Amino acid sequence: QIDIIAPGRVKERYLRDAIDEYSKRLSRYCKLNIIEVADEKTPDHASEGVDRQIKAREGERIAKHLKDGGFIALAINGKQLSSEELATKINDLGLRGTSHIQLVIGGSIGLDDAILRRADFLLSFSKMTFPHQLMRVILLEQIYRAYKINAGEPYHK
C-alpha cells in the first residue's frame, strides 16, 4: 500500500487528469491512497514566525495519518536518488516487511520540522522548488516507474 499525503486539493484539471492516469496505472502494482489534508492560506510576505505556525498546523493534520515505519518525506535537503535507486528503496522496504509506504509532500512553504524529524527517509527530487500540486504528478510518475523497474518491465529512460 502506498499513501501520498499532502496539504490542499489539486485544482487544475490537467494535473487531476495526470494524477488519475498514474493512479490507474499504479493499481496493477499497489493499493494507492491519496490523502489530502486541509492547507493553510499563506499571506504574501509572511514573517518566518507566521510561516512556522502555518507549517505546524499543516504538520498536525499530516501527523494524524502517519504510521510508524516506511515514512518518506519530500524535502529539498533530502537525498537525491535515481529512478533505479528509488525502485531499490521501495523494494527494500517491502523485503524488510514494510508493506505500507507513506510519502509526504509539504504545502506551498514546505513541511514542518516535526514531520521532517519523524521521517524514516528524506527524499529530494531536486534543489529546485516545484509547485506542491505538480509534485504529486512527478512523485506518482516516479513511483510508477519504480514498480515497472522492479517488475523488470520496459519503461522509457
Tab-separated table of N, CA and C in Angstrom:
chain	number	residue	atom	x	y	z
A	1	GLN	N	0.848	-1.176	0.000
A	1	GLN	CA	0.000	0.000	0.000
A	1	GLN	C	0.888	1.232	0.000
A	2	ILE	N	0.521	2.191	-0.820
A	2	ILE	CA	1.224	3.468	-0.909
A	2	ILE	C	0.230	4.575	-0.565
A	3	ASP	N	0.616	5.410	0.392
A	3	ASP	CA	-0.159	6.617	0.701
A	3	ASP	C	0.653	7.826	0.268
A	4	ILE	N	0.005	8.745	-0.410
A	4	ILE	CA	0.573	10.058	-0.690
A	4	ILE	C	-0.221	11.020	0.185
A	5	ILE	N	0.459	11.709	1.075
A	5	ILE	CA	-0.204	12.636	1.992
A	5	ILE	C	0.280	14.043	1.661
A	6	ALA	N	-0.656	14.952	1.437
A	6	ALA	CA	-0.280	16.312	1.056
A	6	ALA	C	-1.382	17.295	1.421
A	7	PRO	N	-0.987	18.519	1.766
A	7	PRO	CA	-1.985	19.549	2.043
A	7	PRO	C	-2.615	20.096	0.756
A	8	GLY	N	-3.861	20.409	0.839
A	8	GLY	CA	-4.554	21.091	-0.250
A	8	GLY	C	-5.116	20.161	-1.309
A	9	ARG	N	-6.027	20.713	-2.068
A	9	ARG	CA	-6.643	19.997	-3.183
A	9	ARG	C	-5.972	20.456	-4.469
A	10	VAL	N	-5.905	19.529	-5.425
A	10	VAL	CA	-5.388	19.876	-6.743
A	10	VAL	C	-6.546	20.481	-7.528
A	11	LYS	N	-6.390	21.737	-7.910
A	11	LYS	CA	-7.483	22.454	-8.559
A	11	LYS	C	-7.427	22.372	-10.084
A	12	GLU	N	-6.225	22.326	-10.649
A	12	GLU	CA	-6.081	22.354	-12.099
A	12	GLU	C	-6.494	21.016	-12.707
A	13	ARG	N	-7.341	21.084	-13.697
A	13	ARG	CA	-7.887	19.882	-14.342
A	13	ARG	C	-6.777	19.016	-14.939
A	14	TYR	N	-5.801	19.648	-15.607
A	14	TYR	CA	-4.744	18.876	-16.261
A	14	TYR	C	-3.900	18.108	-15.244
A	15	LEU	N	-3.710	18.646	-14.048
A	15	LEU	CA	-2.977	17.927	-13.005
A	15	LEU	C	-3.821	16.787	-12.443
A	16	ARG	N	-5.116	17.039	-12.239
A	16	ARG	CA	-6.011	15.970	-11.763
A	16	ARG	C	-6.062	14.828	-12.761
A	17	ASP	N	-6.081	15.160	-14.061
A	17	ASP	CA	-6.100	14.116	-15.098
A	17	ASP	C	-4.822	13.280	-15.032
A	18	ALA	N	-3.678	13.922	-14.855
A	18	ALA	CA	-2.406	13.190	-14.769
A	18	ALA	C	-2.373	12.318	-13.514
A	19	ILE	N	-2.853	12.841	-12.394
A	19	ILE	CA	-2.909	12.076	-11.145
A	19	ILE	C	-3.818	10.859	-11.328
A	20	ASP	N	-4.957	11.060	-11.966
A	20	ASP	CA	-5.880	9.944	-12.225
A	20	ASP	C	-5.235	8.889	-13.120
A	21	GLU	N	-4.506	9.320	-14.132
A	21	GLU	CA	-3.858	8.381	-15.052
A	21	GLU	C	-2.815	7.536	-14.331
A	22	TYR	N	-1.937	8.171	-13.539
A	22	TYR	CA	-0.918	7.401	-12.829
A	22	TYR	C	-1.527	6.547	-11.721
A	23	SER	N	-2.601	7.015	-11.122
A	23	SER	CA	-3.295	6.201	-10.113
A	23	SER	C	-3.839	4.929	-10.751
A	24	LYS	N	-4.412	5.077	-11.946
A	24	LYS	CA	-4.945	3.922	-12.675
A	24	LYS	C	-3.812	2.955	-13.037
A	25	ARG	N	-2.698	3.478	-13.531
A	25	ARG	CA	-1.560	2.631	-13.899
A	25	ARG	C	-0.988	1.902	-12.673
A	26	LEU	N	-0.923	2.600	-11.559
A	26	LEU	CA	-0.361	2.005	-10.343
A	26	LEU	C	-1.259	0.928	-9.743
A	27	SER	N	-2.537	0.946	-10.065
A	27	SER	CA	-3.464	-0.018	-9.471
A	27	SER	C	-3.071	-1.466	-9.796
A	28	ARG	N	-2.282	-1.671	-10.823
A	28	ARG	CA	-1.749	-3.003	-11.160
A	28	ARG	C	-0.741	-3.488	-10.140
A	29	TYR	N	-0.080	-2.550	-9.476
A	29	TYR	CA	1.071	-2.876	-8.634
A	29	TYR	C	0.827	-2.695	-7.139
A	30	CYS	N	-0.051	-1.783	-6.779
A	30	CYS	CA	-0.221	-1.490	-5.359
A	30	CYS	C	-1.595	-0.864	-5.122
A	31	LYS	N	-1.940	-0.802	-3.853
A	31	LYS	CA	-3.132	-0.059	-3.437
A	31	LYS	C	-2.664	1.354	-3.132
A	32	LEU	N	-3.199	2.333	-3.825
A	32	LEU	CA	-2.784	3.727	-3.689
A	32	LEU	C	-3.873	4.541	-3.016
A	33	ASN	N	-3.479	5.294	-2.006
A	33	ASN	CA	-4.383	6.246	-1.365
A	33	ASN	C	-3.756	7.625	-1.459
A	34	ILE	N	-4.524	8.586	-1.918
A	34	ILE	CA	-4.073	9.972	-1.898
A	34	ILE	C	-4.882	10.660	-0.812
A	35	ILE	N	-4.165	11.104	0.215
A	35	ILE	CA	-4.805	11.714	1.381
A	35	ILE	C	-4.520	13.215	1.345
A	36	GLU	N	-5.565	13.989	1.194
A	36	GLU	CA	-5.430	15.443	1.177
A	36	GLU	C	-5.864	15.981	2.527
A	37	VAL	N	-4.978	16.739	3.142
A	37	VAL	CA	-5.328	17.413	4.399
A	37	VAL	C	-5.550	18.883	4.078
A	38	ALA	N	-6.304	19.552	4.917
A	38	ALA	CA	-6.578	20.970	4.684
A	38	ALA	C	-5.274	21.758	4.707
A	39	ASP	N	-5.165	22.671	3.754
A	39	ASP	CA	-3.994	23.532	3.741
A	39	ASP	C	-4.340	24.884	4.365
A	40	GLU	N	-3.318	25.619	4.685
A	40	GLU	CA	-3.473	26.944	5.275
A	40	GLU	C	-3.211	27.996	4.206
A	41	LYS	N	-3.952	29.060	4.253
A	41	LYS	CA	-3.688	30.180	3.354
A	41	LYS	C	-2.416	30.872	3.844
A	42	THR	N	-1.489	31.081	2.932
A	42	THR	CA	-0.222	31.716	3.272
A	42	THR	C	-0.234	33.141	2.729
A	43	PRO	N	-0.216	34.127	3.621
A	43	PRO	CA	-0.201	35.510	3.139
A	43	PRO	C	1.123	35.827	2.439
A	44	ASP	N	1.053	36.701	1.430
A	44	ASP	CA	2.272	37.148	0.769
A	44	ASP	C	3.160	37.854	1.779
A	45	HIS	N	4.446	37.627	1.665
A	45	HIS	CA	5.456	38.268	2.517
A	45	HIS	C	5.218	37.990	4.005
A	46	ALA	N	4.780	36.765	4.306
A	46	ALA	CA	4.558	36.389	5.703
A	46	ALA	C	5.901	36.318	6.428
A	47	SER	N	5.876	36.603	7.714
A	47	SER	CA	7.098	36.534	8.524
A	47	SER	C	7.484	35.073	8.736
A	48	GLU	N	8.722	34.848	9.188
A	48	GLU	CA	9.159	33.480	9.488
A	48	GLU	C	8.276	32.855	10.562
A	49	GLY	N	7.866	33.656	11.539
A	49	GLY	CA	7.003	33.151	12.605
A	49	GLY	C	5.659	32.678	12.075
A	50	VAL	N	5.082	33.435	11.158
A	50	VAL	CA	3.803	33.048	10.556
A	50	VAL	C	3.995	31.782	9.717
A	51	ASP	N	5.091	31.726	8.967
A	51	ASP	CA	5.383	30.524	8.180
A	51	ASP	C	5.485	29.298	9.084
A	52	ARG	N	6.173	29.428	10.211
A	52	ARG	CA	6.321	28.301	11.152
A	52	ARG	C	4.955	27.861	11.682
A	53	GLN	N	4.094	28.824	12.003
A	53	GLN	CA	2.755	28.497	12.503
A	53	GLN	C	1.939	27.747	11.441
A	54	ILE	N	2.044	28.211	10.197
A	54	ILE	CA	1.310	27.569	9.110
A	54	ILE	C	1.805	26.135	8.926
A	55	LYS	N	3.128	25.949	8.882
A	55	LYS	CA	3.678	24.606	8.716
A	55	LYS	C	3.312	23.717	9.902
A	56	ALA	N	3.273	24.274	11.095
A	56	ALA	CA	2.909	23.491	12.282
A	56	ALA	C	1.457	23.012	12.191
A	57	ARG	N	0.554	23.890	11.767
A	57	ARG	CA	-0.859	23.489	11.648
A	57	ARG	C	-1.033	22.409	10.571
A	58	GLU	N	-0.371	22.605	9.416
A	58	GLU	CA	-0.458	21.576	8.375
A	58	GLU	C	0.205	20.288	8.857
A	59	GLY	N	1.316	20.420	9.577
A	59	GLY	CA	2.023	19.254	10.108
A	59	GLY	C	1.166	18.444	11.063
A	60	GLU	N	0.382	19.121	11.908
A	60	GLU	CA	-0.517	18.412	12.827
A	60	GLU	C	-1.542	17.588	12.051
A	61	ARG	N	-2.041	18.153	10.968
A	61	ARG	CA	-3.032	17.430	10.152
A	61	ARG	C	-2.393	16.227	9.464
A	62	ILE	N	-1.170	16.405	8.983
A	62	ILE	CA	-0.445	15.311	8.332
A	62	ILE	C	-0.162	14.203	9.341
A	63	ALA	N	0.299	14.588	10.532
A	63	ALA	CA	0.716	13.621	11.564
A	63	ALA	C	-0.415	12.667	11.934
A	64	LYS	N	-1.648	13.105	11.848
A	64	LYS	CA	-2.787	12.248	12.185
A	64	LYS	C	-2.890	11.026	11.273
A	65	HIS	N	-2.262	11.086	10.102
A	65	HIS	CA	-2.359	9.999	9.127
A	65	HIS	C	-1.118	9.115	9.085
A	66	LEU	N	-0.075	9.496	9.822
A	66	LEU	CA	1.197	8.775	9.726
A	66	LEU	C	1.208	7.508	10.555
A	67	LYS	N	1.805	6.479	9.984
A	67	LYS	CA	2.042	5.214	10.668
A	67	LYS	C	3.530	5.127	10.980
A	68	ASP	N	3.925	4.199	11.821
A	68	ASP	CA	5.341	4.003	12.104
A	68	ASP	C	5.977	3.151	11.020
A	69	GLY	N	7.148	3.555	10.574
A	69	GLY	CA	7.900	2.789	9.575
A	69	GLY	C	7.432	3.080	8.169
A	70	GLY	N	8.374	3.144	7.248
A	70	GLY	CA	8.021	3.344	5.846
A	70	GLY	C	7.546	4.738	5.512
A	71	PHE	N	7.974	5.732	6.279
A	71	PHE	CA	7.520	7.097	6.081
A	71	PHE	C	8.637	7.903	5.422
A	72	ILE	N	8.364	8.371	4.211
A	72	ILE	CA	9.319	9.152	3.428
A	72	ILE	C	8.758	10.553	3.244
A	73	ALA	N	9.548	11.557	3.625
A	73	ALA	CA	9.134	12.945	3.449
A	73	ALA	C	9.914	13.556	2.296
A	74	LEU	N	9.223	14.284	1.443
A	74	LEU	CA	9.897	15.000	0.378
A	74	LEU	C	10.430	16.307	0.961
A	75	ALA	N	11.721	16.504	0.802
A	75	ALA	CA	12.377	17.675	1.384
A	75	ALA	C	13.511	18.105	0.479
A	76	ILE	N	13.619	19.387	0.243
A	76	ILE	CA	14.649	19.907	-0.655
A	76	ILE	C	16.048	19.520	-0.189
A	77	ASN	N	16.234	19.349	1.131
A	77	ASN	CA	17.542	18.979	1.671
A	77	ASN	C	17.704	17.475	1.861
A	78	GLY	N	16.772	16.705	1.314
A	78	GLY	CA	16.861	15.255	1.413
A	78	GLY	C	17.871	14.683	0.441
A	79	LYS	N	17.914	13.374	0.373
A	79	LYS	CA	18.845	12.672	-0.516
A	79	LYS	C	18.219	12.532	-1.902
A	80	GLN	N	18.981	12.863	-2.919
A	80	GLN	CA	18.519	12.687	-4.287
A	80	GLN	C	18.843	11.268	-4.740
A	81	LEU	N	17.850	10.610	-5.329
A	81	LEU	CA	18.002	9.243	-5.820
A	81	LEU	C	17.709	9.199	-7.318
A	82	SER	N	18.373	8.284	-8.012
A	82	SER	CA	17.987	7.999	-9.389
A	82	SER	C	16.680	7.205	-9.349
A	83	SER	N	16.053	7.040	-10.499
A	83	SER	CA	14.828	6.238	-10.561
A	83	SER	C	15.103	4.803	-10.128
A	84	GLU	N	16.260	4.288	-10.527
A	84	GLU	CA	16.621	2.923	-10.145
A	84	GLU	C	16.847	2.815	-8.635
A	85	GLU	N	17.454	3.838	-8.050
A	85	GLU	CA	17.673	3.824	-6.599
A	85	GLU	C	16.355	3.926	-5.840
A	86	LEU	N	15.412	4.707	-6.352
A	86	LEU	CA	14.092	4.781	-5.717
A	86	LEU	C	13.402	3.423	-5.816
A	87	ALA	N	13.521	2.774	-6.962
A	87	ALA	CA	12.935	1.436	-7.125
A	87	ALA	C	13.526	0.476	-6.101
A	88	THR	N	14.845	0.538	-5.905
A	88	THR	CA	15.501	-0.313	-4.918
A	88	THR	C	15.013	0.008	-3.519
A	89	LYS	N	14.859	1.296	-3.202
A	89	LYS	CA	14.385	1.721	-1.877
A	89	LYS	C	12.996	1.132	-1.604
A	90	ILE	N	12.104	1.255	-2.571
A	90	ILE	CA	10.740	0.728	-2.402
A	90	ILE	C	10.782	-0.791	-2.256
A	91	ASN	N	11.585	-1.455	-3.075
A	91	ASN	CA	11.712	-2.907	-2.999
A	91	ASN	C	12.288	-3.337	-1.647
A	92	ASP	N	13.335	-2.642	-1.194
A	92	ASP	CA	13.963	-2.985	0.085
A	92	ASP	C	12.999	-2.812	1.261
A	93	LEU	N	12.162	-1.780	1.214
A	93	LEU	CA	11.172	-1.602	2.287
A	93	LEU	C	10.257	-2.831	2.348
A	94	GLY	N	9.822	-3.291	1.177
A	94	GLY	CA	8.968	-4.480	1.130
A	94	GLY	C	9.670	-5.720	1.645
A	95	LEU	N	10.940	-5.869	1.273
A	95	LEU	CA	11.699	-7.037	1.734
A	95	LEU	C	11.909	-7.030	3.245
A	96	ARG	N	11.937	-5.812	3.838
A	96	ARG	CA	12.100	-5.708	5.295
A	96	ARG	C	10.759	-5.746	6.022
A	97	GLY	N	9.698	-6.055	5.299
A	97	GLY	CA	8.398	-6.225	5.943
A	97	GLY	C	7.538	-4.982	5.992
A	98	THR	N	7.966	-3.911	5.330
A	98	THR	CA	7.154	-2.691	5.300
A	98	THR	C	6.252	-2.749	4.075
A	99	SER	N	5.001	-3.085	4.299
A	99	SER	CA	4.073	-3.203	3.180
A	99	SER	C	3.234	-1.938	3.001
A	100	HIS	N	3.400	-0.996	3.906
A	100	HIS	CA	2.641	0.250	3.857
A	100	HIS	C	3.649	1.401	3.834
A	101	ILE	N	3.813	2.006	2.665
A	101	ILE	CA	4.763	3.103	2.492
A	101	ILE	C	3.981	4.405	2.389
A	102	GLN	N	4.426	5.394	3.136
A	102	GLN	CA	3.777	6.695	3.100
A	102	GLN	C	4.781	7.731	2.615
A	103	LEU	N	4.363	8.542	1.644
A	103	LEU	CA	5.183	9.629	1.129
A	103	LEU	C	4.449	10.932	1.379
A	104	VAL	N	5.154	11.890	1.960
A	104	VAL	CA	4.523	13.145	2.358
A	104	VAL	C	5.115	14.295	1.563
A	105	ILE	N	4.231	15.078	0.963
A	105	ILE	CA	4.604	16.279	0.237
A	105	ILE	C	4.173	17.466	1.084
A	106	GLY	N	5.048	18.437	1.237
A	106	GLY	CA	4.710	19.634	2.002
A	106	GLY	C	3.806	20.564	1.213
A	107	GLY	N	3.280	21.544	1.924
A	107	GLY	CA	2.463	22.568	1.295
A	107	GLY	C	3.320	23.587	0.567
A	108	SER	N	2.746	24.725	0.275
A	108	SER	CA	3.434	25.725	-0.540
A	108	SER	C	4.692	26.289	0.125
A	109	ILE	N	4.813	26.168	1.455
A	109	ILE	CA	6.029	26.656	2.118
A	109	ILE	C	6.827	25.523	2.756
A	110	GLY	N	6.486	24.290	2.431
A	110	GLY	CA	7.268	23.159	2.896
A	110	GLY	C	6.630	22.433	4.061
A	111	LEU	N	7.438	21.535	4.659
A	111	LEU	CA	6.976	20.694	5.764
A	111	LEU	C	7.478	21.211	7.103
A	112	ASP	N	6.684	20.985	8.118
A	112	ASP	CA	7.046	21.319	9.492
A	112	ASP	C	8.254	20.492	9.930
A	113	ASP	N	9.141	21.096	10.708
A	113	ASP	CA	10.336	20.392	11.196
A	113	ASP	C	9.983	19.123	11.967
A	114	ALA	N	8.867	19.129	12.687
A	114	ALA	CA	8.468	17.942	13.452
A	114	ALA	C	8.180	16.768	12.513
A	115	ILE	N	7.609	17.026	11.358
A	115	ILE	CA	7.336	15.982	10.369
A	115	ILE	C	8.658	15.507	9.765
A	116	LEU	N	9.532	16.435	9.446
A	116	LEU	CA	10.826	16.068	8.864
A	116	LEU	C	11.638	15.199	9.823
A	117	ARG	N	11.620	15.540	11.101
A	117	ARG	CA	12.369	14.754	12.100
A	117	ARG	C	11.790	13.357	12.256
A	118	ARG	N	10.501	13.215	12.075
A	118	ARG	CA	9.822	11.930	12.259
A	118	ARG	C	10.027	10.978	11.069
A	119	ALA	N	10.408	11.528	9.925
A	119	ALA	CA	10.529	10.728	8.705
A	119	ALA	C	11.636	9.692	8.827
A	120	ASP	N	11.399	8.539	8.207
A	120	ASP	CA	12.417	7.492	8.127
A	120	ASP	C	13.447	7.823	7.053
A	121	PHE	N	13.044	8.630	6.081
A	121	PHE	CA	13.933	8.982	4.977
A	121	PHE	C	13.469	10.308	4.400
A	122	LEU	N	14.435	11.186	4.082
A	122	LEU	CA	14.134	12.446	3.413
A	122	LEU	C	14.562	12.315	1.954
A	123	LEU	N	13.629	12.526	1.055
A	123	LEU	CA	13.850	12.370	-0.375
A	123	LEU	C	13.750	13.724	-1.057
A	124	SER	N	14.749	14.039	-1.863
A	124	SER	CA	14.735	15.275	-2.643
A	124	SER	C	14.676	14.931	-4.118
A	125	PHE	N	13.830	15.615	-4.847
A	125	PHE	CA	13.769	15.436	-6.285
A	125	PHE	C	14.693	16.403	-6.996
A	126	SER	N	15.085	17.470	-6.298
A	126	SER	CA	15.946	18.477	-6.908
A	126	SER	C	16.203	19.565	-5.872
A	127	LYS	N	17.198	20.374	-6.127
A	127	LYS	CA	17.403	21.566	-5.295
A	127	LYS	C	16.420	22.664	-5.701
A	128	MET	N	15.762	22.458	-6.845
A	128	MET	CA	14.769	23.424	-7.308
A	128	MET	C	13.470	23.253	-6.525
A	129	THR	N	12.666	24.269	-6.521
A	129	THR	CA	11.360	24.231	-5.881
A	129	THR	C	10.304	23.984	-6.954
A	130	PHE	N	9.406	23.046	-6.673
A	130	PHE	CA	8.304	22.747	-7.582
A	130	PHE	C	6.986	23.083	-6.898
A	131	PRO	N	5.972	23.474	-7.671
A	131	PRO	CA	4.649	23.658	-7.069
A	131	PRO	C	4.213	22.338	-6.421
A	132	HIS	N	3.699	22.423	-5.189
A	132	HIS	CA	3.392	21.185	-4.476
A	132	HIS	C	2.322	20.356	-5.180
A	133	GLN	N	1.435	20.992	-5.937
A	133	GLN	CA	0.421	20.220	-6.653
A	133	GLN	C	1.044	19.468	-7.836
A	134	LEU	N	1.972	20.088	-8.532
A	134	LEU	CA	2.686	19.417	-9.617
A	134	LEU	C	3.546	18.280	-9.072
A	135	MET	N	4.060	18.454	-7.865
A	135	MET	CA	4.918	17.440	-7.261
A	135	MET	C	4.175	16.120	-7.092
A	136	ARG	N	2.874	16.163	-6.900
A	136	ARG	CA	2.097	14.918	-6.794
A	136	ARG	C	2.212	14.112	-8.082
A	137	VAL	N	2.120	14.797	-9.218
A	137	VAL	CA	2.217	14.113	-10.506
A	137	VAL	C	3.619	13.534	-10.678
A	138	ILE	N	4.634	14.327	-10.392
A	138	ILE	CA	6.016	13.875	-10.534
A	138	ILE	C	6.271	12.668	-9.633
A	139	LEU	N	5.814	12.741	-8.395
A	139	LEU	CA	6.006	11.640	-7.457
A	139	LEU	C	5.294	10.380	-7.930
A	140	LEU	N	4.044	10.500	-8.359
A	140	LEU	CA	3.304	9.334	-8.839
A	140	LEU	C	3.981	8.706	-10.050
A	141	GLU	N	4.497	9.539	-10.946
A	141	GLU	CA	5.192	9.012	-12.119
A	141	GLU	C	6.418	8.224	-11.694
A	142	GLN	N	7.160	8.727	-10.727
A	142	GLN	CA	8.373	8.049	-10.276
A	142	GLN	C	8.049	6.754	-9.519
A	143	ILE	N	6.961	6.751	-8.781
A	143	ILE	CA	6.541	5.508	-8.104
A	143	ILE	C	6.148	4.470	-9.159
A	144	TYR	N	5.407	4.902	-10.170
A	144	TYR	CA	5.027	4.001	-11.262
A	144	TYR	C	6.278	3.464	-11.955
A	145	ARG	N	7.224	4.338	-12.236
A	145	ARG	CA	8.473	3.932	-12.876
A	145	ARG	C	9.207	2.913	-11.991
A	146	ALA	N	9.228	3.152	-10.686
A	146	ALA	CA	9.895	2.239	-9.745
A	146	ALA	C	9.264	0.851	-9.803
A	147	TYR	N	7.946	0.777	-9.822
A	147	TYR	CA	7.283	-0.531	-9.894
A	147	TYR	C	7.579	-1.218	-11.223
A	148	LYS	N	7.625	-0.464	-12.312
A	148	LYS	CA	7.968	-1.041	-13.616
A	148	LYS	C	9.390	-1.587	-13.583
A	149	ILE	N	10.318	-0.815	-13.016
A	149	ILE	CA	11.711	-1.265	-12.912
A	149	ILE	C	11.785	-2.538	-12.077
A	150	ASN	N	11.132	-2.533	-10.917
A	150	ASN	CA	11.176	-3.696	-10.026
A	150	ASN	C	10.540	-4.939	-10.647
A	151	ALA	N	9.589	-4.733	-11.536
A	151	ALA	CA	8.929	-5.862	-12.198
A	151	ALA	C	9.712	-6.328	-13.439
A	152	GLY	N	10.811	-5.627	-13.748
A	152	GLY	CA	11.604	-5.973	-14.915
A	152	GLY	C	10.903	-5.644	-16.213
A	153	GLU	N	9.961	-4.728	-16.163
A	153	GLU	CA	9.204	-4.350	-17.348
A	153	GLU	C	9.859	-3.136	-18.015
A	154	PRO	N	9.740	-3.032	-19.317
A	154	PRO	CA	10.360	-1.884	-20.010
A	154	PRO	C	9.650	-0.580	-19.653
A	155	TYR	N	10.474	0.452	-19.558
A	155	TYR	CA	9.951	1.785	-19.316
A	155	TYR	C	10.958	2.754	-19.892
A	156	HIS	N	10.494	3.769	-20.587
A	156	HIS	CA	11.439	4.671	-21.262
A	156	HIS	C	12.364	5.354	-20.276
A	157	LYS	N	13.564	5.611	-20.740
A	157	LYS	CA	14.599	6.228	-19.876
A	157	LYS	C	14.783	7.676	-20.229
